Coordinates of C-alpha atoms in Angstrom, one line a residue:
X1038 CA 12.8 -33.1 12.3
X1039 CA 11.6 -29.3 13.0
X1040 CA 10.4 -27.1 10.2
X1041 CA 12.3 -23.9 10.0
X1042 CA 10.2 -20.9 11.1
X1043 CA 12.8 -18.2 10.2
X1044 CA 15.1 -17.9 7.4
X1045 CA 18.8 -19.1 7.7
X1046 CA 19.7 -15.4 8.5
X1047 CA 17.9 -15.4 12.0
X1048 CA 18.9 -11.8 12.3
X1049 CA 16.2 -10.9 9.8
X1050 CA 13.2 -9.2 11.5
X1051 CA 9.6 -10.0 10.5
X1052 CA 9.5 -6.3 8.9
X1053 CA 12.7 -7.0 7.0
X1054 CA 11.4 -10.3 5.6
X1055 CA 8.1 -8.9 4.6
X1056 CA 9.8 -6.0 3.1
X1057 CA 11.8 -8.6 0.9
X1058 CA 8.8 -10.3 0.1
X1059 CA 7.2 -7.1 -1.0
X1060 CA 10.0 -6.5 -3.4
X1061 CA 10.0 -9.9 -4.9
X1062 CA 6.3 -9.5 -5.4
X1063 CA 6.7 -6.4 -7.1
X1064 CA 9.2 -7.7 -9.4
X1065 CA 6.8 -10.6 -10.1
X1066 CA 3.8 -8.5 -10.8
X1067 CA 5.9 -6.4 -13.4
X1068 CA 7.0 -9.3 -15.2
X1069 CA 6.2 -9.8 -18.8
X1070 CA 5.4 -13.4 -18.2
X1071 CA 1.8 -13.8 -17.1
X1072 CA 2.3 -17.0 -15.1
X1073 CA 4.7 -14.9 -12.9
X1074 CA 2.6 -11.5 -12.9
X1075 CA -0.9 -12.8 -12.5
X1076 CA -0.8 -14.5 -9.1
X1077 CA 0.5 -11.4 -7.6
X1078 CA -2.0 -9.0 -9.4
X1079 CA -4.9 -11.2 -8.3
X1080 CA -3.5 -11.0 -4.7
X1081 CA -3.1 -7.2 -5.1
X1082 CA -6.7 -6.9 -6.5
X1083 CA -8.1 -9.1 -3.8
X1084 CA -6.5 -7.1 -1.1
X1085 CA -7.8 -4.0 -2.9
X1086 CA -4.4 -2.3 -2.6
X1087 CA -5.0 -0.4 -5.6
X1088 CA -8.3 1.1 -7.3
X1089 CA -8.7 -1.3 -10.4
X1090 CA -12.0 -2.7 -11.6
X1091 CA -11.0 -6.0 -13.1
X1092 CA -7.9 -8.0 -12.7
X1093 CA -7.3 -7.6 -16.6
X1094 CA -7.1 -3.7 -16.0
X1095 CA -4.6 -4.2 -13.3
X1096 CA -2.6 -6.6 -15.5
X1097 CA -2.3 -4.2 -18.3
X1098 CA -1.4 -1.5 -15.8
X1099 CA 1.1 -3.6 -13.9
X1100 CA 4.1 -1.5 -14.8
X1101 CA 2.6 1.4 -12.6
X1102 CA 2.6 -0.8 -9.4
X1103 CA 4.8 0.5 -6.8
X1104 CA 6.3 -1.2 -3.7
X1105 CA 3.6 0.6 -1.5
X1106 CA 1.0 -1.5 -3.3
X1107 CA 3.0 -4.6 -2.3
X1108 CA 3.2 -3.6 1.3
X1109 CA -0.5 -2.7 1.4
X1110 CA -1.1 -6.3 -0.1
X1111 CA 1.1 -8.1 2.3
X1112 CA -0.5 -6.0 5.5
X1113 CA -4.0 -7.0 4.2
X1114 CA -3.0 -10.7 3.8
X1115 CA -2.0 -10.7 7.3
X1116 CA -5.1 -9.0 8.6
X1117 CA -3.9 -5.5 9.0
X1118 CA -5.8 -2.4 7.8
X1119 CA -2.5 -0.5 6.6
X1120 CA 1.2 -1.2 6.3
X1121 CA 1.8 1.0 9.2
X1122 CA -0.3 -0.9 11.4
X1123 CA 1.4 -4.1 10.3
X1124 CA 4.8 -2.6 11.0
X1125 CA 3.8 -1.4 14.5
X1126 CA 2.7 -4.9 15.5
X1127 CA 4.3 -7.5 13.3
X1128 CA 7.6 -7.7 15.5
X1129 CA 5.6 -8.8 18.7
X1130 CA 4.0 -11.8 16.6
X1131 CA 5.6 -15.1 16.2
X1132 CA 7.6 -15.6 13.0
X1133 CA 5.5 -18.8 12.1
X1134 CA 2.9 -16.1 11.2
X1135 CA 4.9 -15.5 8.0
X1136 CA 5.3 -19.1 7.0
X1137 CA 2.7 -18.6 4.2
X1138 CA 5.1 -16.3 2.5
X1139 CA 8.1 -18.5 3.2
X1140 CA 6.0 -21.4 1.4
X1141 CA 5.8 -19.0 -1.8
X1142 CA 9.5 -18.6 -1.6
X1143 CA 10.1 -22.4 -1.5
X1144 CA 11.6 -22.5 2.0
X1145 CA 9.7 -25.6 2.8
X1146 CA 10.7 -27.4 -0.4
X1147 CA 12.1 -30.4 1.0
X1148 CA 8.8 -31.2 3.0
X1149 CA 5.7 -32.9 2.0
X1150 CA 2.7 -30.6 1.4
X1151 CA -0.8 -31.6 1.9
X1152 CA -3.3 -29.0 0.9
X1153 CA -7.0 -28.4 2.2
X1154 CA -9.6 -26.2 1.5
X1155 CA -9.7 -24.7 4.9
X1156 CA -7.9 -24.5 8.1
X1157 CA -10.3 -26.8 10.2
X1158 CA -9.8 -29.6 7.7
X1159 CA -6.0 -29.2 7.8
X1160 CA -6.2 -29.2 11.6
X1161 CA -8.1 -32.3 11.8
X1162 CA -5.8 -34.4 9.4
X1163 CA -2.6 -32.9 11.3
X1164 CA -4.1 -34.4 14.7
X1165 CA -4.2 -37.7 12.8
X1166 CA -1.0 -37.6 10.9
X1167 CA 1.3 -34.9 12.5
X1168 CA 2.9 -32.2 10.8
X1169 CA 2.4 -28.4 10.9
X1170 CA -0.5 -26.3 9.7
X1171 CA 0.1 -23.3 7.6
X1172 CA -2.9 -21.1 6.8
X1173 CA -2.5 -19.8 3.3
X1174 CA -5.5 -17.5 2.3
X1175 CA -8.6 -19.4 2.9
X1176 CA -6.9 -22.6 2.4
X1177 CA -4.1 -24.4 4.5
X1178 CA -1.3 -26.8 4.0
X1179 CA 0.1 -29.3 6.3
X1180 CA 3.8 -29.9 5.8
X1181 CA 5.2 -33.1 7.2
X1182 CA 8.6 -34.9 6.9

């Protein structure tokens, strides 16, 4: 069985999908529930999308976060210097590049996930067992059916 590389609505462009991801991230970051807000706030902090000294400072100022901060975070996680650079290039990239974000949204919920601390370890396991590697930050996951 083939893993989905695009959402069910195949007319959604990579940029549209990333805009949707950014909106969901902003909603989570502003949440009153630390379990929802902190994972996003850590990503924003790691991407240096805002100037904040510590994650705790950013958490307490989370209501001031804006969509532009989420766009910067997504762009940085994809290796771009800015959201504008990401928008200019992302449509020419394969949609599978965005699978890390689809994994966050639960798009691969029916598949077994095997996590690894880095991509080379995941790729070695995949060669022996099959599946598809999705790089997730410095880690990687192999999804198999």
